[in-house]
Structure formats: structure tokens, C-alpha cells
């Protein structure tokens, strides 16, 4: 079923791109780094030059501070097996973490990684990012939710590619005024206008992880991190052995 969804979604997106002036990109690898194959990547981001990652699955969910160059986990917090962690982000010194079906969100101190609070969350947690003012989250649908620091909903937008909703929005990253989103089960990333919800570009990441590096545990592309100081973009996937610095190349 998952394979069918991936093929259907990719075919739909490519056909939609052909219908209108939606930019199409592929990725070019600039550098590659080790990544923990035990990390079921859900959230990935940089804060003050350091890389943070949240990993999912019940009994395996963690918050990590990771050394980019070596993939070594510098600090790790393990969560109760009843929680399946999802996306994570820092806003105003607070590190926010969503959970999938528990409808709980956690807040930690971004510098010390000390626990601060738990919040009731009104929907499934998938991806989360920030524009520096608000939290922006996905729930696996075609919707993005813009919230304040206390998870109060300000507005909701439906992401559309040529007026057709794009489902399965997952891990998010805010880059240069746009929202990047992994489309779950596919090798595609969509670049979204945060005001209108319109998809302005589609990034084809097929083949980013070479087939010879696949293992039985290797799962889908998921994990977008932007380093604001260096303006570099990094991608990885669930249980991938590599994390990649990439640049976009526009298809002609």
C-alpha cells in the first residue's frame, strides 16, 4: 500500500508540474556525512551552529545533539516507550517536540536540553518549523498550521499544487521565506509559499541515497535542515547511513 501511494503521489506531482509554471529541481550532492542507521529521523535542524535531531518509533524515540562531521551523538534524551516523537524546532530559546498520536507536545530549554513543560496538542504531530515568529506544523494532511508559542492556532493554509491538495506533508523546514516539506512515502520535497499555500517548486531527490547503501531497515527520505549561518542545506532519511549537504539544480 505504501509503495502504491508513493508511485501515485510522485506521478501526480510530476503531471501537475508539467501543467503550470512550477519550478522543478533535482539535488546535487556537495558533501556527505555519517548518519546513525538507528535514527528513525523525524525532525532535523540547526540551532546556534549545532545540529539537533528527533527520532521516532515507540521505545526508540530520542532527542539528540549530533556532531555533523562524524555523526556522533553528543547528547541524547530517551523518551518513554508510549511516545512516538515527531518533528522538532527551536523558537525563542524553547525547543518544541511533537508526538505522533499521543497529542502531547514537549518543550525543553534549547541550551541545556532541560525539560520545561508538556502541552496538550489538538492533532497528530508530524513536522514542525518556524519563521522566527510562529510555529508552523503539519499533520500528514495537505494542511499547515500556524501557531503561537503556546500552540494557539492563528491560521491554517491548504497546500496545493496547481489547485490540487498535496497530501502527506511531513518534516518541515523554513528556508529563505519558503516552507520546504517532505512528502511522506516519496522522494519529493515541495517548496511552499507560506501565505497562499501554493507549491512553487518540486525537488526530486530520487537516488540521493545509492541503492548499494540500502539495508532492510532503510526507510524513506525524511529530514531537511538549513544552516542559516552557512546557508547550507542538508537532507537525510529514516535509518539512513548518510546525511547529505546538497544544492538545487533546476531542470531545463
PDB file of C-alpha atoms in Angstrom:
ATOM      1  CA  UNK A   1       0.000   0.000   0.000  1.00  0.00           C
ATOM      2  CA  UNK A   2       2.810   2.398   0.915  1.00  0.00           C
ATOM      3  CA  UNK A   3       4.614   1.684  -2.364  1.00  0.00           C
ATOM      4  CA  UNK A   4       1.410   2.310  -4.317  1.00  0.00           C
ATOM      5  CA  UNK A   5       0.894   5.624  -2.518  1.00  0.00           C
ATOM      6  CA  UNK A   6       4.460   6.688  -3.299  1.00  0.00           C
ATOM      7  CA  UNK A   7       4.131   5.875  -7.001  1.00  0.00           C
ATOM      8  CA  UNK A   8       0.718   7.527  -7.252  1.00  0.00           C
ATOM      9  CA  UNK A   9       1.832  10.667  -5.411  1.00  0.00           C
ATOM     10  CA  UNK A  10       5.005  11.079  -7.474  1.00  0.00           C
ATOM     11  CA  UNK A  11       3.115  10.574 -10.753  1.00  0.00           C
ATOM     12  CA  UNK A  12       0.508  13.120  -9.692  1.00  0.00           C
ATOM     13  CA  UNK A  13       3.120  15.705  -8.720  1.00  0.00           C
ATOM     14  CA  UNK A  14       5.142  15.325 -11.910  1.00  0.00           C
ATOM     15  CA  UNK A  15       1.995  15.613 -14.044  1.00  0.00           C
ATOM     16  CA  UNK A  16       0.950  18.717 -12.114  1.00  0.00           C
ATOM     17  CA  UNK A  17       4.343  20.333 -12.614  1.00  0.00           C
ATOM     18  CA  UNK A  18       4.000  19.842 -16.339  1.00  0.00           C
ATOM     19  CA  UNK A  19       0.673  21.694 -16.298  1.00  0.00           C
ATOM     20  CA  UNK A  20       1.928  25.007 -14.963  1.00  0.00           C
ATOM     21  CA  UNK A  21       4.913  27.182 -14.155  1.00  0.00           C
ATOM     22  CA  UNK A  22       6.010  25.216 -11.112  1.00  0.00           C
ATOM     23  CA  UNK A  23       9.795  25.002 -10.970  1.00  0.00           C
ATOM     24  CA  UNK A  24      11.398  21.574 -10.954  1.00  0.00           C
ATOM     25  CA  UNK A  25      14.727  20.839  -9.313  1.00  0.00           C
ATOM     26  CA  UNK A  26      16.982  17.882  -8.717  1.00  0.00           C
ATOM     27  CA  UNK A  27      19.588  17.723  -5.963  1.00  0.00           C
ATOM     28  CA  UNK A  28      23.345  17.632  -6.385  1.00  0.00           C
ATOM     29  CA  UNK A  29      25.447  16.270  -3.529  1.00  0.00           C
ATOM     30  CA  UNK A  30      28.068  18.711  -2.272  1.00  0.00           C
ATOM     31  CA  UNK A  31      29.287  16.654   0.700  1.00  0.00           C
ATOM     32  CA  UNK A  32      28.243  13.605   2.673  1.00  0.00           C
ATOM     33  CA  UNK A  33      28.499  12.712   6.344  1.00  0.00           C
ATOM     34  CA  UNK A  34      27.881   9.659   8.543  1.00  0.00           C
ATOM     35  CA  UNK A  35      24.373   9.236   9.936  1.00  0.00           C
ATOM     36  CA  UNK A  36      23.220   6.802  12.594  1.00  0.00           C
ATOM     37  CA  UNK A  37      21.296   3.957  10.949  1.00  0.00           C
ATOM     38  CA  UNK A  38      19.423   3.544  14.221  1.00  0.00           C
ATOM     39  CA  UNK A  39      17.980   7.052  13.887  1.00  0.00           C
ATOM     40  CA  UNK A  40      14.414   6.984  12.560  1.00  0.00           C
ATOM     41  CA  UNK A  41      14.649  10.654  11.636  1.00  0.00           C
ATOM     42  CA  UNK A  42      11.604  12.799  12.343  1.00  0.00           C
ATOM     43  CA  UNK A  43      12.968  16.291  12.980  1.00  0.00           C
ATOM     44  CA  UNK A  44      16.276  17.829  11.890  1.00  0.00           C
ATOM     45  CA  UNK A  45      17.502  21.388  12.368  1.00  0.00           C
ATOM     46  CA  UNK A  46      20.414  23.634  13.354  1.00  0.00           C
ATOM     47  CA  UNK A  47      20.493  25.939  16.357  1.00  0.00           C
ATOM     48  CA  UNK A  48      23.494  28.165  17.099  1.00  0.00           C
ATOM     49  CA  UNK A  49      25.564  26.126  14.668  1.00  0.00           C
ATOM     50  CA  UNK A  50      24.738  22.771  16.270  1.00  0.00           C
ATOM     51  CA  UNK A  51      22.646  20.035  14.704  1.00  0.00           C
ATOM     52  CA  UNK A  52      19.660  18.579  16.535  1.00  0.00           C
ATOM     53  CA  UNK A  53      17.606  15.545  15.601  1.00  0.00           C
ATOM     54  CA  UNK A  54      14.495  13.872  16.942  1.00  0.00           C
ATOM     55  CA  UNK A  55      13.916  10.207  16.185  1.00  0.00           C
ATOM     56  CA  UNK A  56      10.678   8.255  16.280  1.00  0.00           C
ATOM     57  CA  UNK A  57       9.175   4.816  16.948  1.00  0.00           C
ATOM     58  CA  UNK A  58       7.793   3.708  20.293  1.00  0.00           C
ATOM     59  CA  UNK A  59      10.610   2.664  22.576  1.00  0.00           C
ATOM     60  CA  UNK A  60      13.226   4.260  20.304  1.00  0.00           C
ATOM     61  CA  UNK A  61      12.235   7.938  20.385  1.00  0.00           C
ATOM     62  CA  UNK A  62      15.058  10.336  21.239  1.00  0.00           C
ATOM     63  CA  UNK A  63      16.177  13.952  21.191  1.00  0.00           C
ATOM     64  CA  UNK A  64      19.791  14.264  20.109  1.00  0.00           C
ATOM     65  CA  UNK A  65      22.521  16.814  19.674  1.00  0.00           C
ATOM     66  CA  UNK A  66      24.703  15.461  16.861  1.00  0.00           C
ATOM     67  CA  UNK A  67      28.165  16.292  15.548  1.00  0.00           C
ATOM     68  CA  UNK A  68      27.701  16.915  11.836  1.00  0.00           C
ATOM     69  CA  UNK A  69      31.184  15.838  10.747  1.00  0.00           C
ATOM     70  CA  UNK A  70      31.234  12.464  12.487  1.00  0.00           C
ATOM     71  CA  UNK A  71      27.569  11.664  13.103  1.00  0.00           C
ATOM     72  CA  UNK A  72      28.465  11.122  16.763  1.00  0.00           C
ATOM     73  CA  UNK A  73      25.664  11.741  19.260  1.00  0.00           C
ATOM     74  CA  UNK A  74      26.935  14.372  21.691  1.00  0.00           C
ATOM     75  CA  UNK A  75      23.891  14.370  23.941  1.00  0.00           C
ATOM     76  CA  UNK A  76      20.804  12.176  23.948  1.00  0.00           C
ATOM     77  CA  UNK A  77      17.492  12.148  25.780  1.00  0.00           C
ATOM     78  CA  UNK A  78      15.387   8.981  25.647  1.00  0.00           C
ATOM     79  CA  UNK A  79      11.604   9.137  25.901  1.00  0.00           C
ATOM     80  CA  UNK A  80       9.067   6.790  27.432  1.00  0.00           C
ATOM     81  CA  UNK A  81       8.019   3.995  25.070  1.00  0.00           C
ATOM     82  CA  UNK A  82       4.456   5.323  24.972  1.00  0.00           C
ATOM     83  CA  UNK A  83       5.684   8.330  22.952  1.00  0.00           C
ATOM     84  CA  UNK A  84       6.450   8.298  19.231  1.00  0.00           C
ATOM     85  CA  UNK A  85       8.402  11.518  18.662  1.00  0.00           C
ATOM     86  CA  UNK A  86       7.969  13.549  15.514  1.00  0.00           C
ATOM     87  CA  UNK A  87       9.197  16.977  14.362  1.00  0.00           C
ATOM     88  CA  UNK A  88      11.168  19.471  16.439  1.00  0.00           C
ATOM     89  CA  UNK A  89      12.271  23.111  16.260  1.00  0.00           C
ATOM     90  CA  UNK A  90      13.654  25.979  18.358  1.00  0.00           C
ATOM     91  CA  UNK A  91      11.817  29.272  18.796  1.00  0.00           C
ATOM     92  CA  UNK A  92      12.883  31.976  21.264  1.00  0.00           C
ATOM     93  CA  UNK A  93      15.057  29.665  23.342  1.00  0.00           C
ATOM     94  CA  UNK A  94      12.480  26.892  23.585  1.00  0.00           C
ATOM     95  CA  UNK A  95      12.865  23.541  21.861  1.00  0.00           C
ATOM     96  CA  UNK A  96       9.484  22.193  20.792  1.00  0.00           C
ATOM     97  CA  UNK A  97       8.883  18.491  20.098  1.00  0.00           C
ATOM     98  CA  UNK A  98       5.715  16.946  18.693  1.00  0.00           C
ATOM     99  CA  UNK A  99       4.451  13.404  19.202  1.00  0.00           C
ATOM    100  CA  UNK A 100       2.550  11.428  16.609  1.00  0.00           C
ATOM    101  CA  UNK A 101      -0.676  10.075  18.134  1.00  0.00           C
ATOM    102  CA  UNK A 102      -0.311  10.942  21.829  1.00  0.00           C
ATOM    103  CA  UNK A 103      -1.491  14.525  21.231  1.00  0.00           C
ATOM    104  CA  UNK A 104       1.248  15.767  23.536  1.00  0.00           C
ATOM    105  CA  UNK A 105       3.916  18.370  22.756  1.00  0.00           C
ATOM    106  CA  UNK A 106       7.059  18.812  24.849  1.00  0.00           C
ATOM    107  CA  UNK A 107       9.059  21.965  25.498  1.00  0.00           C
ATOM    108  CA  UNK A 108      12.737  21.880  26.505  1.00  0.00           C
ATOM    109  CA  UNK A 109      15.329  24.556  27.119  1.00  0.00           C
ATOM    110  CA  UNK A 110      17.223  24.860  23.837  1.00  0.00           C
ATOM    111  CA  UNK A 111      20.584  25.466  25.511  1.00  0.00           C
ATOM    112  CA  UNK A 112      20.562  22.977  28.393  1.00  0.00           C
ATOM    113  CA  UNK A 113      18.044  20.468  26.998  1.00  0.00           C
ATOM    114  CA  UNK A 114      16.313  20.519  30.358  1.00  0.00           C
ATOM    115  CA  UNK A 115      12.611  19.705  30.428  1.00  0.00           C
ATOM    116  CA  UNK A 116      10.305  22.706  30.812  1.00  0.00           C
ATOM    117  CA  UNK A 117       6.711  21.670  30.136  1.00  0.00           C
ATOM    118  CA  UNK A 118       4.198  19.441  28.364  1.00  0.00           C
ATOM    119  CA  UNK A 119       1.219  20.663  26.377  1.00  0.00           C
ATOM    120  CA  UNK A 120      -1.981  19.128  25.103  1.00  0.00           C
ATOM    121  CA  UNK A 121      -1.775  19.130  21.311  1.00  0.00           C
ATOM    122  CA  UNK A 122      -5.011  19.130  19.258  1.00  0.00           C
ATOM    123  CA  UNK A 123      -3.999  16.948  16.311  1.00  0.00           C
ATOM    124  CA  UNK A 124      -1.475  14.368  15.164  1.00  0.00           C
ATOM    125  CA  UNK A 125       2.056  15.710  15.257  1.00  0.00           C
ATOM    126  CA  UNK A 126       4.165  15.307  12.104  1.00  0.00           C
ATOM    127  CA  UNK A 127       6.583  18.081  11.107  1.00  0.00           C
ATOM    128  CA  UNK A 128       7.233  21.459  12.705  1.00  0.00           C
ATOM    129  CA  UNK A 129       9.310  24.522  11.804  1.00  0.00           C
ATOM    130  CA  UNK A 130       9.279  28.268  12.426  1.00  0.00           C
ATOM    131  CA  UNK A 131       9.514  31.537  10.555  1.00  0.00           C
ATOM    132  CA  UNK A 132      11.080  33.090  13.647  1.00  0.00           C
ATOM    133  CA  UNK A 133       7.733  34.391  14.869  1.00  0.00           C
ATOM    134  CA  UNK A 134       5.328  31.460  14.796  1.00  0.00           C
ATOM    135  CA  UNK A 135       5.369  27.697  14.925  1.00  0.00           C
ATOM    136  CA  UNK A 136       4.344  26.033  11.661  1.00  0.00           C
ATOM    137  CA  UNK A 137       3.249  22.387  11.763  1.00  0.00           C
ATOM    138  CA  UNK A 138       1.963  19.590   9.555  1.00  0.00           C
ATOM    139  CA  UNK A 139      -0.298  16.668  10.436  1.00  0.00           C
ATOM    140  CA  UNK A 140       0.058  14.379   7.429  1.00  0.00           C
ATOM    141  CA  UNK A 141      -2.736  16.085   5.549  1.00  0.00           C
ATOM    142  CA  UNK A 142      -2.446  18.883   2.971  1.00  0.00           C
ATOM    143  CA  UNK A 143      -2.733  21.489   5.742  1.00  0.00           C
ATOM    144  CA  UNK A 144      -0.146  23.624   7.500  1.00  0.00           C
ATOM    145  CA  UNK A 145      -0.975  25.141  10.896  1.00  0.00           C
ATOM    146  CA  UNK A 146       0.457  28.476  12.044  1.00  0.00           C
ATOM    147  CA  UNK A 147       0.507  28.746  15.851  1.00  0.00           C
ATOM    148  CA  UNK A 148       1.856  30.921  18.628  1.00  0.00           C
ATOM    149  CA  UNK A 149       4.366  29.716  21.234  1.00  0.00           C
ATOM    150  CA  UNK A 150       1.539  28.162  23.264  1.00  0.00           C
ATOM    151  CA  UNK A 151       0.200  26.204  20.281  1.00  0.00           C
ATOM    152  CA  UNK A 152      -2.777  28.517  19.830  1.00  0.00           C
ATOM    153  CA  UNK A 153      -3.874  28.368  16.196  1.00  0.00           C
ATOM    154  CA  UNK A 154      -3.576  31.624  14.273  1.00  0.00           C
ATOM    155  CA  UNK A 155      -4.371  30.358  10.779  1.00  0.00           C
ATOM    156  CA  UNK A 156      -4.390  27.306   8.563  1.00  0.00           C
ATOM    157  CA  UNK A 157      -3.456  27.009   4.884  1.00  0.00           C
ATOM    158  CA  UNK A 158      -4.041  24.140   2.488  1.00  0.00           C
ATOM    159  CA  UNK A 159      -1.022  23.318   0.361  1.00  0.00           C
ATOM    160  CA  UNK A 160      -1.912  22.965  -3.311  1.00  0.00           C
ATOM    161  CA  UNK A 161      -0.060  22.160  -6.485  1.00  0.00           C
ATOM    162  CA  UNK A 162      -1.966  23.738  -9.365  1.00  0.00           C
ATOM    163  CA  UNK A 163      -5.091  23.979  -7.163  1.00  0.00           C
ATOM    164  CA  UNK A 164      -4.926  20.323  -6.111  1.00  0.00           C
ATOM    165  CA  UNK A 165      -4.128  19.472  -2.461  1.00  0.00           C
ATOM    166  CA  UNK A 166      -0.778  17.864  -1.704  1.00  0.00           C
ATOM    167  CA  UNK A 167      -1.268  15.191   0.939  1.00  0.00           C
ATOM    168  CA  UNK A 168       1.245  13.581   3.323  1.00  0.00           C
ATOM    169  CA  UNK A 169       3.147  16.737   4.235  1.00  0.00           C
ATOM    170  CA  UNK A 170       5.706  15.632   6.804  1.00  0.00           C
ATOM    171  CA  UNK A 171       9.028  17.082   8.020  1.00  0.00           C
ATOM    172  CA  UNK A 172       9.277  20.848   7.508  1.00  0.00           C
ATOM    173  CA  UNK A 173      11.999  23.486   7.223  1.00  0.00           C
ATOM    174  CA  UNK A 174      11.702  27.245   6.717  1.00  0.00           C
ATOM    175  CA  UNK A 175      14.288  28.418   4.166  1.00  0.00           C
ATOM    176  CA  UNK A 176      14.551  31.931   2.683  1.00  0.00           C
ATOM    177  CA  UNK A 177      10.910  32.791   3.264  1.00  0.00           C
ATOM    178  CA  UNK A 178       9.539  29.483   1.967  1.00  0.00           C
ATOM    179  CA  UNK A 179       8.448  26.266   3.645  1.00  0.00           C
ATOM    180  CA  UNK A 180      10.116  23.077   2.482  1.00  0.00           C
ATOM    181  CA  UNK A 181       8.190  19.871   3.161  1.00  0.00           C
ATOM    182  CA  UNK A 182       8.964  16.209   2.701  1.00  0.00           C
ATOM    183  CA  UNK A 183       6.061  14.415   1.038  1.00  0.00           C
ATOM    184  CA  UNK A 184       5.836  11.189   3.027  1.00  0.00           C
ATOM    185  CA  UNK A 185       6.495   7.907   1.153  1.00  0.00           C
ATOM    186  CA  UNK A 186       8.068   9.760  -1.797  1.00  0.00           C
ATOM    187  CA  UNK A 187      11.462  11.114  -2.851  1.00  0.00           C
ATOM    188  CA  UNK A 188       9.912  14.541  -3.359  1.00  0.00           C
ATOM    189  CA  UNK A 189      10.204  17.808  -1.442  1.00  0.00           C
ATOM    190  CA  UNK A 190       7.766  20.632  -2.133  1.00  0.00           C
ATOM    191  CA  UNK A 191       8.660  24.301  -1.681  1.00  0.00           C
ATOM    192  CA  UNK A 192       5.625  26.222  -0.459  1.00  0.00           C
ATOM    193  CA  UNK A 193       4.556  29.859  -0.344  1.00  0.00           C
ATOM    194  CA  UNK A 194       3.584  30.275   3.341  1.00  0.00           C
ATOM    195  CA  UNK A 195       0.948  32.924   2.648  1.00  0.00           C
ATOM    196  CA  UNK A 196      -1.012  31.206  -0.096  1.00  0.00           C
ATOM    197  CA  UNK A 197      -0.055  27.564   0.405  1.00  0.00           C
ATOM    198  CA  UNK A 198       0.830  27.292  -3.278  1.00  0.00           C
ATOM    199  CA  UNK A 199       3.635  24.926  -4.248  1.00  0.00           C
ATOM    200  CA  UNK A 200       6.200  26.984  -6.134  1.00  0.00           C
ATOM    201  CA  UNK A 201       8.707  24.204  -6.774  1.00  0.00           C
ATOM    202  CA  UNK A 202       9.184  20.453  -6.530  1.00  0.00           C
ATOM    203  CA  UNK A 203      12.562  18.932  -5.658  1.00  0.00           C
ATOM    204  CA  UNK A 204      13.264  15.437  -6.976  1.00  0.00           C
ATOM    205  CA  UNK A 205      15.584  13.610  -4.567  1.00  0.00           C
ATOM    206  CA  UNK A 206      15.377  10.208  -6.220  1.00  0.00           C
ATOM    207  CA  UNK A 207      18.676   8.343  -5.994  1.00  0.00           C
ATOM    208  CA  UNK A 208      20.097  10.573  -3.257  1.00  0.00           C
ATOM    209  CA  UNK A 209      20.944   7.511  -1.183  1.00  0.00           C
ATOM    210  CA  UNK A 210      22.636   4.970  -3.502  1.00  0.00           C
ATOM    211  CA  UNK A 211      20.934   1.579  -3.683  1.00  0.00           C
ATOM    212  CA  UNK A 212      24.117  -0.191  -2.562  1.00  0.00           C
ATOM    213  CA  UNK A 213      23.760   1.523   0.833  1.00  0.00           C
ATOM    214  CA  UNK A 214      20.220   0.273   1.406  1.00  0.00           C
ATOM    215  CA  UNK A 215      19.617  -2.194   4.246  1.00  0.00           C
ATOM    216  CA  UNK A 216      16.393  -3.954   5.301  1.00  0.00           C
ATOM    217  CA  UNK A 217      15.819  -1.159   7.856  1.00  0.00           C
ATOM    218  CA  UNK A 218      16.365   1.701   5.367  1.00  0.00           C
ATOM    219  CA  UNK A 219      13.224   3.808   5.173  1.00  0.00           C
ATOM    220  CA  UNK A 220      12.033   6.922   3.358  1.00  0.00           C
ATOM    221  CA  UNK A 221      13.576  10.326   2.785  1.00  0.00           C
ATOM    222  CA  UNK A 222      12.788  12.490   5.806  1.00  0.00           C
ATOM    223  CA  UNK A 223      14.897  15.249   7.293  1.00  0.00           C
ATOM    224  CA  UNK A 224      15.598  18.746   5.985  1.00  0.00           C
ATOM    225  CA  UNK A 225      17.974  21.046   7.846  1.00  0.00           C
ATOM    226  CA  UNK A 226      19.070  24.559   6.900  1.00  0.00           C
ATOM    227  CA  UNK A 227      22.161  26.103   8.479  1.00  0.00           C
ATOM    228  CA  UNK A 228      21.384  29.855   8.490  1.00  0.00           C
ATOM    229  CA  UNK A 229      24.984  30.945   9.091  1.00  0.00           C
ATOM    230  CA  UNK A 230      26.450  28.971   6.186  1.00  0.00           C
ATOM    231  CA  UNK A 231      23.240  28.884   4.102  1.00  0.00           C
ATOM    232  CA  UNK A 232      23.811  25.174   3.507  1.00  0.00           C
ATOM    233  CA  UNK A 233      21.020  22.621   3.152  1.00  0.00           C
ATOM    234  CA  UNK A 234      21.193  19.065   4.477  1.00  0.00           C
ATOM    235  CA  UNK A 235      18.995  16.049   3.749  1.00  0.00           C
ATOM    236  CA  UNK A 236      18.747  12.547   5.180  1.00  0.00           C
ATOM    237  CA  UNK A 237      16.213   9.784   5.742  1.00  0.00           C
ATOM    238  CA  UNK A 238      14.890   7.371   8.314  1.00  0.00           C
ATOM    239  CA  UNK A 239      17.653   4.904   9.272  1.00  0.00           C
ATOM    240  CA  UNK A 240      19.895   6.199   6.504  1.00  0.00           C
ATOM    241  CA  UNK A 241      23.674   5.687   6.843  1.00  0.00           C
ATOM    242  CA  UNK A 242      24.402   9.067   5.249  1.00  0.00           C
ATOM    243  CA  UNK A 243      23.429  12.716   5.650  1.00  0.00           C
ATOM    244  CA  UNK A 244      23.992  14.925   2.608  1.00  0.00           C
ATOM    245  CA  UNK A 245      24.778  18.555   2.010  1.00  0.00           C
ATOM    246  CA  UNK A 246      23.006  19.372  -1.252  1.00  0.00           C
ATOM    247  CA  UNK A 247      22.368  22.158  -3.680  1.00  0.00           C
ATOM    248  CA  UNK A 248      19.469  22.539  -6.077  1.00  0.00           C
ATOM    249  CA  UNK A 249      19.874  22.263  -9.822  1.00  0.00           C
ATOM    250  CA  UNK A 250      16.951  23.476 -11.888  1.00  0.00           C
ATOM    251  CA  UNK A 251      15.654  21.134 -14.559  1.00  0.00           C
ATOM    252  CA  UNK A 252      15.535  22.691 -18.016  1.00  0.00           C
TER     253      UNK A 252
END
